[in-house]
Amino acid sequence: SMASLLNTLEDGHVNLYAPFDISSYKGWYTKYDTIFDLDLLNAKYLNQARTAGGIQYQHLNDSVGYCYCSSFETAVSPNNWSYIIRSFMHCKALVLDIRHNGGGNIEYAKRLASGFTQEDYSFGTWQHKSGSGHSDFSSPETLWIKAADTGSKWLRPVILLCDRQTYSAANLLVNAMQYNPRCLIIGQTSGGGGGMPMSYELPNGWIIRFSSIRMTDREGKSIENGIQPDVTVGKQTGHDTAIEKALEIITLL
């Protein structure tokens, strides 16, 4: 079938939409152990959480703040961000968790990254398809995090948690945060999906969605298959291995 043909691309951004079904490839994450359990998270780490701009947040202890961002379908406004980090003003470190974040609007992801820097910085490039040839792409365009995109800043240590289902716009945030000198990334290699999908209607009325750009990190390496963390953790064993590793590291700061 056409869905099987498209699945050979092993790309979560490639889908076929018909009135009776939607095809999708899930092997980019189902082949990996999970290091995320939402029930455990809600019971142990978000049991007194508040929410602002789509981010759930609470203290893990007196010196560590925790934010869980499950999607970039919602913007974190400058006022939201200011309110969140003011609640952690006595903390020495912040844990930003984007595990199982399937993406959304890349501008929202970039805006969140800007909340951790006082300086503009580049984090990679993208190229758009410019012709029908296999290698017909536009010249690389530099991607930037602009500090002015948010007002208040968190300029203390931050630990970013990611897993295989950190995908698309969330993968872009991992790419950006790996160049923040105050950030340490813990978890699994992220899910990738840097291709910014677009859709096209086929002659029979079905819709095909596909990755439309080529995106790299600052060294020119493709981020399509994911980004390796600084510290890798194993699967869940009754406690959240990523959060506990983050707390362990923060005690050493």
PDB file of C-alpha atoms in Angstrom:
ATOM      1  CA  SER A   1       0.000   0.000   0.000  1.00  0.00           C
ATOM      2  CA  MET A   2       1.018   3.632  -0.304  1.00  0.00           C
ATOM      3  CA  ALA A   3       1.186   3.929   3.497  1.00  0.00           C
ATOM      4  CA  SER A   4       3.713   1.081   3.622  1.00  0.00           C
ATOM      5  CA  LEU A   5       5.750   2.808   0.921  1.00  0.00           C
ATOM      6  CA  LEU A   6       5.825   6.058   2.897  1.00  0.00           C
ATOM      7  CA  ASN A   7       6.768   4.241   6.105  1.00  0.00           C
ATOM      8  CA  THR A   8      10.057   3.149   4.513  1.00  0.00           C
ATOM      9  CA  LEU A   9      11.126   6.781   5.042  1.00  0.00           C
ATOM     10  CA  GLU A  10      10.935   6.162   8.829  1.00  0.00           C
ATOM     11  CA  ASP A  11       9.801   9.759   9.339  1.00  0.00           C
ATOM     12  CA  GLY A  12       7.159  10.755  11.878  1.00  0.00           C
ATOM     13  CA  HIS A  13       6.401  13.843   9.810  1.00  0.00           C
ATOM     14  CA  VAL A  14       5.290  11.753   6.822  1.00  0.00           C
ATOM     15  CA  ASN A  15       1.581  10.945   6.868  1.00  0.00           C
ATOM     16  CA  LEU A  16      -1.159  10.026   4.436  1.00  0.00           C
ATOM     17  CA  TYR A  17      -4.621  11.429   5.217  1.00  0.00           C
ATOM     18  CA  ALA A  18      -7.660   9.704   3.694  1.00  0.00           C
ATOM     19  CA  PRO A  19     -11.306  10.090   4.720  1.00  0.00           C
ATOM     20  CA  PHE A  20     -11.212   6.662   6.358  1.00  0.00           C
ATOM     21  CA  ASP A  21      -7.717   6.526   7.905  1.00  0.00           C
ATOM     22  CA  ILE A  22      -4.412   8.282   8.640  1.00  0.00           C
ATOM     23  CA  SER A  23      -1.070   6.553   8.164  1.00  0.00           C
ATOM     24  CA  SER A  24       1.891   7.266  10.415  1.00  0.00           C
ATOM     25  CA  TYR A  25       5.278   5.743  11.192  1.00  0.00           C
ATOM     26  CA  LYS A  26       5.948   5.195  14.917  1.00  0.00           C
ATOM     27  CA  GLY A  27       9.129   3.131  14.852  1.00  0.00           C
ATOM     28  CA  TRP A  28      11.253   6.199  15.589  1.00  0.00           C
ATOM     29  CA  TYR A  29      10.164   5.875  19.239  1.00  0.00           C
ATOM     30  CA  THR A  30       8.512   2.442  19.731  1.00  0.00           C
ATOM     31  CA  LYS A  31      11.853   0.676  19.241  1.00  0.00           C
ATOM     32  CA  TYR A  32      13.218   2.337  22.391  1.00  0.00           C
ATOM     33  CA  ASP A  33      12.672   1.839  26.136  1.00  0.00           C
ATOM     34  CA  THR A  34      10.546   4.520  27.728  1.00  0.00           C
ATOM     35  CA  ILE A  35      12.000   6.770  30.425  1.00  0.00           C
ATOM     36  CA  PHE A  36       8.718   8.605  30.982  1.00  0.00           C
ATOM     37  CA  ASP A  37       5.593   7.731  32.960  1.00  0.00           C
ATOM     38  CA  LEU A  38       2.950  10.468  33.132  1.00  0.00           C
ATOM     39  CA  ASP A  39       1.090   8.778  35.999  1.00  0.00           C
ATOM     40  CA  LEU A  40       4.278   8.645  38.075  1.00  0.00           C
ATOM     41  CA  LEU A  41       5.072  12.244  37.171  1.00  0.00           C
ATOM     42  CA  ASN A  42       1.640  13.483  38.263  1.00  0.00           C
ATOM     43  CA  ALA A  43       1.650  11.448  41.466  1.00  0.00           C
ATOM     44  CA  LYS A  44       5.156  12.263  42.680  1.00  0.00           C
ATOM     45  CA  TYR A  45       6.497  15.396  40.981  1.00  0.00           C
ATOM     46  CA  LEU A  46       3.438  17.411  39.862  1.00  0.00           C
ATOM     47  CA  ASN A  47       1.060  16.628  42.719  1.00  0.00           C
ATOM     48  CA  GLN A  48       0.884  20.311  43.722  1.00  0.00           C
ATOM     49  CA  ALA A  49       1.585  21.834  40.317  1.00  0.00           C
ATOM     50  CA  ARG A  50       0.347  25.123  38.971  1.00  0.00           C
ATOM     51  CA  THR A  51       0.033  25.894  35.252  1.00  0.00           C
ATOM     52  CA  ALA A  52       0.995  28.954  33.216  1.00  0.00           C
ATOM     53  CA  GLY A  53       1.232  29.159  29.430  1.00  0.00           C
ATOM     54  CA  GLY A  54       0.940  25.401  29.029  1.00  0.00           C
ATOM     55  CA  ILE A  55       3.776  24.729  31.514  1.00  0.00           C
ATOM     56  CA  GLN A  56       3.109  22.822  34.741  1.00  0.00           C
ATOM     57  CA  TYR A  57       5.504  23.807  37.478  1.00  0.00           C
ATOM     58  CA  GLN A  58       6.321  23.220  41.139  1.00  0.00           C
ATOM     59  CA  HIS A  59       9.316  22.851  43.456  1.00  0.00           C
ATOM     60  CA  LEU A  60      11.068  19.478  43.606  1.00  0.00           C
ATOM     61  CA  ASN A  61      12.679  20.641  46.858  1.00  0.00           C
ATOM     62  CA  ASP A  62      13.696  23.953  48.441  1.00  0.00           C
ATOM     63  CA  SER A  63      16.482  24.543  45.926  1.00  0.00           C
ATOM     64  CA  VAL A  64      15.214  23.002  42.672  1.00  0.00           C
ATOM     65  CA  GLY A  65      12.341  24.181  40.475  1.00  0.00           C
ATOM     66  CA  TYR A  66      10.626  21.889  37.967  1.00  0.00           C
ATOM     67  CA  CYS A  67       8.718  22.700  34.776  1.00  0.00           C
ATOM     68  CA  TYR A  68       6.949  20.204  32.536  1.00  0.00           C
ATOM     69  CA  CYS A  69       6.134  21.354  28.997  1.00  0.00           C
ATOM     70  CA  SER A  70       4.151  18.717  27.081  1.00  0.00           C
ATOM     71  CA  SER A  71       3.604  20.613  23.822  1.00  0.00           C
ATOM     72  CA  PHE A  72       4.453  23.715  21.816  1.00  0.00           C
ATOM     73  CA  GLU A  73       0.898  24.104  20.579  1.00  0.00           C
ATOM     74  CA  THR A  74       0.552  26.841  23.229  1.00  0.00           C
ATOM     75  CA  ALA A  75       2.828  29.861  23.575  1.00  0.00           C
ATOM     76  CA  VAL A  76       4.605  30.639  26.823  1.00  0.00           C
ATOM     77  CA  SER A  77       4.108  34.406  26.982  1.00  0.00           C
ATOM     78  CA  PRO A  78       6.716  36.699  28.570  1.00  0.00           C
ATOM     79  CA  ASN A  79       4.281  37.273  31.452  1.00  0.00           C
ATOM     80  CA  ASN A  80       3.798  33.515  31.927  1.00  0.00           C
ATOM     81  CA  TRP A  81       7.545  32.967  31.960  1.00  0.00           C
ATOM     82  CA  SER A  82       8.178  35.840  34.386  1.00  0.00           C
ATOM     83  CA  TYR A  83       5.560  34.457  36.764  1.00  0.00           C
ATOM     84  CA  ILE A  84       7.037  30.951  36.618  1.00  0.00           C
ATOM     85  CA  ILE A  85      10.642  31.897  37.292  1.00  0.00           C
ATOM     86  CA  ARG A  86       9.688  34.369  40.037  1.00  0.00           C
ATOM     87  CA  SER A  87       8.232  31.408  41.920  1.00  0.00           C
ATOM     88  CA  PHE A  88      11.708  29.794  41.778  1.00  0.00           C
ATOM     89  CA  MET A  89      13.682  32.878  42.797  1.00  0.00           C
ATOM     90  CA  HIS A  90      15.246  31.070  45.786  1.00  0.00           C
ATOM     91  CA  CYS A  91      16.208  27.978  43.754  1.00  0.00           C
ATOM     92  CA  LYS A  92      19.739  27.320  42.537  1.00  0.00           C
ATOM     93  CA  ALA A  93      18.695  25.241  39.497  1.00  0.00           C
ATOM     94  CA  LEU A  94      15.720  24.582  37.256  1.00  0.00           C
ATOM     95  CA  VAL A  95      14.697  21.292  35.603  1.00  0.00           C
ATOM     96  CA  LEU A  96      12.896  21.786  32.280  1.00  0.00           C
ATOM     97  CA  ASP A  97      11.202  18.562  31.189  1.00  0.00           C
ATOM     98  CA  ILE A  98      10.168  18.186  27.530  1.00  0.00           C
ATOM     99  CA  ARG A  99       9.893  14.392  27.432  1.00  0.00           C
ATOM    100  CA  HIS A 100       6.936  13.215  25.330  1.00  0.00           C
ATOM    101  CA  ASN A 101       6.636  16.701  23.838  1.00  0.00           C
ATOM    102  CA  GLY A 102       5.649  16.080  20.220  1.00  0.00           C
ATOM    103  CA  GLY A 103       6.281  19.651  19.098  1.00  0.00           C
ATOM    104  CA  GLY A 104       4.064  22.343  17.638  1.00  0.00           C
ATOM    105  CA  ASN A 105       5.075  25.870  16.711  1.00  0.00           C
ATOM    106  CA  ILE A 106       8.844  26.292  16.384  1.00  0.00           C
ATOM    107  CA  GLU A 107       8.554  29.986  17.285  1.00  0.00           C
ATOM    108  CA  TYR A 108       7.111  28.967  20.667  1.00  0.00           C
ATOM    109  CA  ALA A 109      10.074  26.635  21.224  1.00  0.00           C
ATOM    110  CA  LYS A 110      12.547  29.385  20.305  1.00  0.00           C
ATOM    111  CA  ARG A 111      10.765  31.802  22.637  1.00  0.00           C
ATOM    112  CA  LEU A 112      11.184  29.389  25.545  1.00  0.00           C
ATOM    113  CA  ALA A 113      14.901  28.995  24.757  1.00  0.00           C
ATOM    114  CA  SER A 114      15.239  32.792  24.810  1.00  0.00           C
ATOM    115  CA  GLY A 115      14.129  32.743  28.450  1.00  0.00           C
ATOM    116  CA  PHE A 116      17.496  31.253  29.386  1.00  0.00           C
ATOM    117  CA  THR A 117      19.890  33.711  27.706  1.00  0.00           C
ATOM    118  CA  GLN A 118      20.832  37.386  27.774  1.00  0.00           C
ATOM    119  CA  GLU A 119      22.632  37.125  24.453  1.00  0.00           C
ATOM    120  CA  ASP A 120      21.517  36.229  20.946  1.00  0.00           C
ATOM    121  CA  TYR A 121      23.144  33.048  19.646  1.00  0.00           C
ATOM    122  CA  SER A 122      22.966  30.821  16.582  1.00  0.00           C
ATOM    123  CA  PHE A 123      22.091  27.149  16.969  1.00  0.00           C
ATOM    124  CA  GLY A 124      22.018  25.742  13.434  1.00  0.00           C
ATOM    125  CA  THR A 125      20.772  26.201   9.902  1.00  0.00           C
ATOM    126  CA  TRP A 126      17.894  25.279   7.657  1.00  0.00           C
ATOM    127  CA  GLN A 127      17.548  24.899   3.915  1.00  0.00           C
ATOM    128  CA  HIS A 128      14.357  24.836   1.871  1.00  0.00           C
ATOM    129  CA  LYS A 129      13.800  22.652  -1.189  1.00  0.00           C
ATOM    130  CA  SER A 130      14.478  24.783  -4.241  1.00  0.00           C
ATOM    131  CA  GLY A 131      13.985  22.358  -7.139  1.00  0.00           C
ATOM    132  CA  SER A 132      13.016  18.848  -8.168  1.00  0.00           C
ATOM    133  CA  GLY A 133      16.545  17.438  -7.981  1.00  0.00           C
ATOM    134  CA  HIS A 134      17.574  15.316  -4.992  1.00  0.00           C
ATOM    135  CA  SER A 135      20.078  17.923  -3.783  1.00  0.00           C
ATOM    136  CA  ASP A 136      18.254  21.070  -4.866  1.00  0.00           C
ATOM    137  CA  PHE A 137      18.173  23.141  -1.685  1.00  0.00           C
ATOM    138  CA  SER A 138      18.473  26.837  -0.928  1.00  0.00           C
ATOM    139  CA  SER A 139      21.615  28.227   0.693  1.00  0.00           C
ATOM    140  CA  PRO A 140      21.796  27.491   4.455  1.00  0.00           C
ATOM    141  CA  GLU A 141      20.053  30.122   6.569  1.00  0.00           C
ATOM    142  CA  THR A 142      21.309  30.608  10.134  1.00  0.00           C
ATOM    143  CA  LEU A 143      18.824  29.973  12.951  1.00  0.00           C
ATOM    144  CA  TRP A 144      18.968  32.244  15.997  1.00  0.00           C
ATOM    145  CA  ILE A 145      17.715  32.432  19.538  1.00  0.00           C
ATOM    146  CA  LYS A 146      16.883  36.083  20.197  1.00  0.00           C
ATOM    147  CA  ALA A 147      17.218  37.129  23.841  1.00  0.00           C
ATOM    148  CA  ALA A 148      14.663  39.910  23.348  1.00  0.00           C
ATOM    149  CA  ASP A 149      11.876  37.365  22.698  1.00  0.00           C
ATOM    150  CA  THR A 150      11.288  37.144  26.463  1.00  0.00           C
ATOM    151  CA  GLY A 151      11.766  39.723  29.190  1.00  0.00           C
ATOM    152  CA  SER A 152      12.599  37.861  32.405  1.00  0.00           C
ATOM    153  CA  LYS A 153      15.520  35.437  32.308  1.00  0.00           C
ATOM    154  CA  TRP A 154      16.583  32.305  34.160  1.00  0.00           C
ATOM    155  CA  LEU A 155      20.383  32.625  34.205  1.00  0.00           C
ATOM    156  CA  ARG A 156      21.212  29.922  36.742  1.00  0.00           C
ATOM    157  CA  PRO A 157      21.868  26.260  35.895  1.00  0.00           C
ATOM    158  CA  VAL A 158      19.136  24.476  33.934  1.00  0.00           C
ATOM    159  CA  ILE A 159      18.790  20.757  33.261  1.00  0.00           C
ATOM    160  CA  LEU A 160      16.791  19.805  30.174  1.00  0.00           C
ATOM    161  CA  LEU A 161      15.113  16.383  30.148  1.00  0.00           C
ATOM    162  CA  CYS A 162      14.358  14.756  26.771  1.00  0.00           C
ATOM    163  CA  ASP A 163      13.445  11.328  25.434  1.00  0.00           C
ATOM    164  CA  ARG A 164      12.680   9.611  22.119  1.00  0.00           C
ATOM    165  CA  GLN A 165       9.265  11.254  22.002  1.00  0.00           C
ATOM    166  CA  THR A 166      10.828  14.716  22.204  1.00  0.00           C
ATOM    167  CA  TYR A 167      10.073  15.476  18.593  1.00  0.00           C
ATOM    168  CA  SER A 168       9.819  18.186  15.925  1.00  0.00           C
ATOM    169  CA  ALA A 169       9.689  21.678  17.522  1.00  0.00           C
ATOM    170  CA  ALA A 170      10.720  20.115  20.863  1.00  0.00           C
ATOM    171  CA  ASN A 171      13.747  18.585  19.136  1.00  0.00           C
ATOM    172  CA  LEU A 172      14.595  22.075  17.909  1.00  0.00           C
ATOM    173  CA  LEU A 173      14.585  23.261  21.538  1.00  0.00           C
ATOM    174  CA  VAL A 174      17.064  20.496  22.443  1.00  0.00           C
ATOM    175  CA  ASN A 175      19.234  21.651  19.543  1.00  0.00           C
ATOM    176  CA  ALA A 176      19.117  25.249  20.774  1.00  0.00           C
ATOM    177  CA  MET A 177      19.700  24.456  24.456  1.00  0.00           C
ATOM    178  CA  GLN A 178      22.771  22.322  23.765  1.00  0.00           C
ATOM    179  CA  TYR A 179      24.568  25.603  23.008  1.00  0.00           C
ATOM    180  CA  ASN A 180      23.493  27.289  26.240  1.00  0.00           C
ATOM    181  CA  PRO A 181      26.539  27.089  28.552  1.00  0.00           C
ATOM    182  CA  ARG A 182      24.362  26.839  31.664  1.00  0.00           C
ATOM    183  CA  CYS A 183      22.370  23.852  30.351  1.00  0.00           C
ATOM    184  CA  LEU A 184      22.940  20.125  30.845  1.00  0.00           C
ATOM    185  CA  ILE A 185      20.807  17.675  28.846  1.00  0.00           C
ATOM    186  CA  ILE A 186      19.713  14.418  30.503  1.00  0.00           C
ATOM    187  CA  GLY A 187      17.665  11.513  29.137  1.00  0.00           C
ATOM    188  CA  GLN A 188      17.713   9.721  25.796  1.00  0.00           C
ATOM    189  CA  THR A 189      18.665  10.755  22.301  1.00  0.00           C
ATOM    190  CA  SER A 190      15.761  12.951  21.244  1.00  0.00           C
ATOM    191  CA  GLY A 191      13.302  11.836  18.587  1.00  0.00           C
ATOM    192  CA  GLY A 192      14.466  14.152  15.822  1.00  0.00           C
ATOM    193  CA  GLY A 193      12.009  15.389  13.252  1.00  0.00           C
ATOM    194  CA  GLY A 194      13.592  18.677  12.255  1.00  0.00           C
ATOM    195  CA  GLY A 195      12.030  18.711   8.820  1.00  0.00           C
ATOM    196  CA  MET A 196       9.108  21.142   9.289  1.00  0.00           C
ATOM    197  CA  PRO A 197       6.265  19.347   7.486  1.00  0.00           C
ATOM    198  CA  MET A 198       4.095  20.686   4.702  1.00  0.00           C
ATOM    199  CA  SER A 199       1.022  19.144   3.074  1.00  0.00           C
ATOM    200  CA  TYR A 200       0.001  18.521  -0.534  1.00  0.00           C
ATOM    201  CA  GLU A 201      -3.309  17.322  -1.966  1.00  0.00           C
ATOM    202  CA  LEU A 202      -3.093  14.289  -4.233  1.00  0.00           C
ATOM    203  CA  PRO A 203      -5.264  13.935  -7.378  1.00  0.00           C
ATOM    204  CA  ASN A 204      -7.646  11.550  -5.572  1.00  0.00           C
ATOM    205  CA  GLY A 205      -8.278  14.086  -2.785  1.00  0.00           C
ATOM    206  CA  TRP A 206      -6.077  12.441  -0.169  1.00  0.00           C
ATOM    207  CA  ILE A 207      -3.505  14.610   1.639  1.00  0.00           C
ATOM    208  CA  ILE A 208       0.177  13.723   1.957  1.00  0.00           C
ATOM    209  CA  ARG A 209       2.324  15.395   4.610  1.00  0.00           C
ATOM    210  CA  PHE A 210       6.109  15.333   4.338  1.00  0.00           C
ATOM    211  CA  SER A 211       9.246  16.961   5.713  1.00  0.00           C
ATOM    212  CA  SER A 212      10.057  20.030   3.644  1.00  0.00           C
ATOM    213  CA  ILE A 213      13.381  21.368   4.907  1.00  0.00           C
ATOM    214  CA  ARG A 214      16.865  20.230   5.860  1.00  0.00           C
ATOM    215  CA  MET A 215      17.861  21.321   9.382  1.00  0.00           C
ATOM    216  CA  THR A 216      21.279  21.035  11.052  1.00  0.00           C
ATOM    217  CA  ASP A 217      22.973  21.924  14.297  1.00  0.00           C
ATOM    218  CA  ARG A 218      25.694  24.570  14.491  1.00  0.00           C
ATOM    219  CA  GLU A 219      28.340  22.098  13.299  1.00  0.00           C
ATOM    220  CA  GLY A 220      26.338  21.214  10.195  1.00  0.00           C
ATOM    221  CA  LYS A 221      25.119  17.817  11.482  1.00  0.00           C
ATOM    222  CA  SER A 222      21.512  16.871  10.666  1.00  0.00           C
ATOM    223  CA  ILE A 223      19.152  16.873  13.656  1.00  0.00           C
ATOM    224  CA  GLU A 224      16.588  14.738  11.810  1.00  0.00           C
ATOM    225  CA  ASN A 225      17.444  11.566  13.760  1.00  0.00           C
ATOM    226  CA  GLY A 226      17.778  13.228  17.156  1.00  0.00           C
ATOM    227  CA  ILE A 227      20.357  14.802  19.461  1.00  0.00           C
ATOM    228  CA  GLN A 228      22.367  12.919  22.063  1.00  0.00           C
ATOM    229  CA  PRO A 229      22.029  14.049  25.700  1.00  0.00           C
ATOM    230  CA  ASP A 230      25.021  14.908  27.880  1.00  0.00           C
ATOM    231  CA  VAL A 231      23.921  12.222  30.356  1.00  0.00           C
ATOM    232  CA  THR A 232      21.977   9.105  29.293  1.00  0.00           C
ATOM    233  CA  VAL A 233      19.635   7.354  31.735  1.00  0.00           C
ATOM    234  CA  GLY A 234      17.972   3.947  31.640  1.00  0.00           C
ATOM    235  CA  LYS A 235      14.300   3.025  31.616  1.00  0.00           C
ATOM    236  CA  GLN A 236      11.900   3.612  34.496  1.00  0.00           C
ATOM    237  CA  THR A 237      12.294   1.284  37.484  1.00  0.00           C
ATOM    238  CA  GLY A 238       9.540   2.516  39.789  1.00  0.00           C
ATOM    239  CA  HIS A 239      11.043   5.982  40.015  1.00  0.00           C
ATOM    240  CA  ASP A 240      11.782   8.662  37.448  1.00  0.00           C
ATOM    241  CA  THR A 241      15.379   7.961  36.443  1.00  0.00           C
ATOM    242  CA  ALA A 242      15.820  11.283  34.602  1.00  0.00           C
ATOM    243  CA  ILE A 243      14.490  13.524  37.387  1.00  0.00           C
ATOM    244  CA  GLU A 244      16.423  11.623  40.052  1.00  0.00           C
ATOM    245  CA  LYS A 245      19.633  11.923  38.014  1.00  0.00           C
ATOM    246  CA  ALA A 246      18.992  15.654  37.629  1.00  0.00           C
ATOM    247  CA  LEU A 247      18.562  16.048  41.403  1.00  0.00           C
ATOM    248  CA  GLU A 248      21.721  14.032  42.013  1.00  0.00           C
ATOM    249  CA  ILE A 249      23.735  16.297  39.713  1.00  0.00           C
ATOM    250  CA  ILE A 250      22.248  19.507  41.119  1.00  0.00           C
ATOM    251  CA  THR A 251      23.365  18.549  44.663  1.00  0.00           C
ATOM    252  CA  LEU A 252      26.937  18.710  43.337  1.00  0.00           C
ATOM    253  CA  LEU A 253      26.614  22.280  42.057  1.00  0.00           C
TER     254      LEU A 253
END
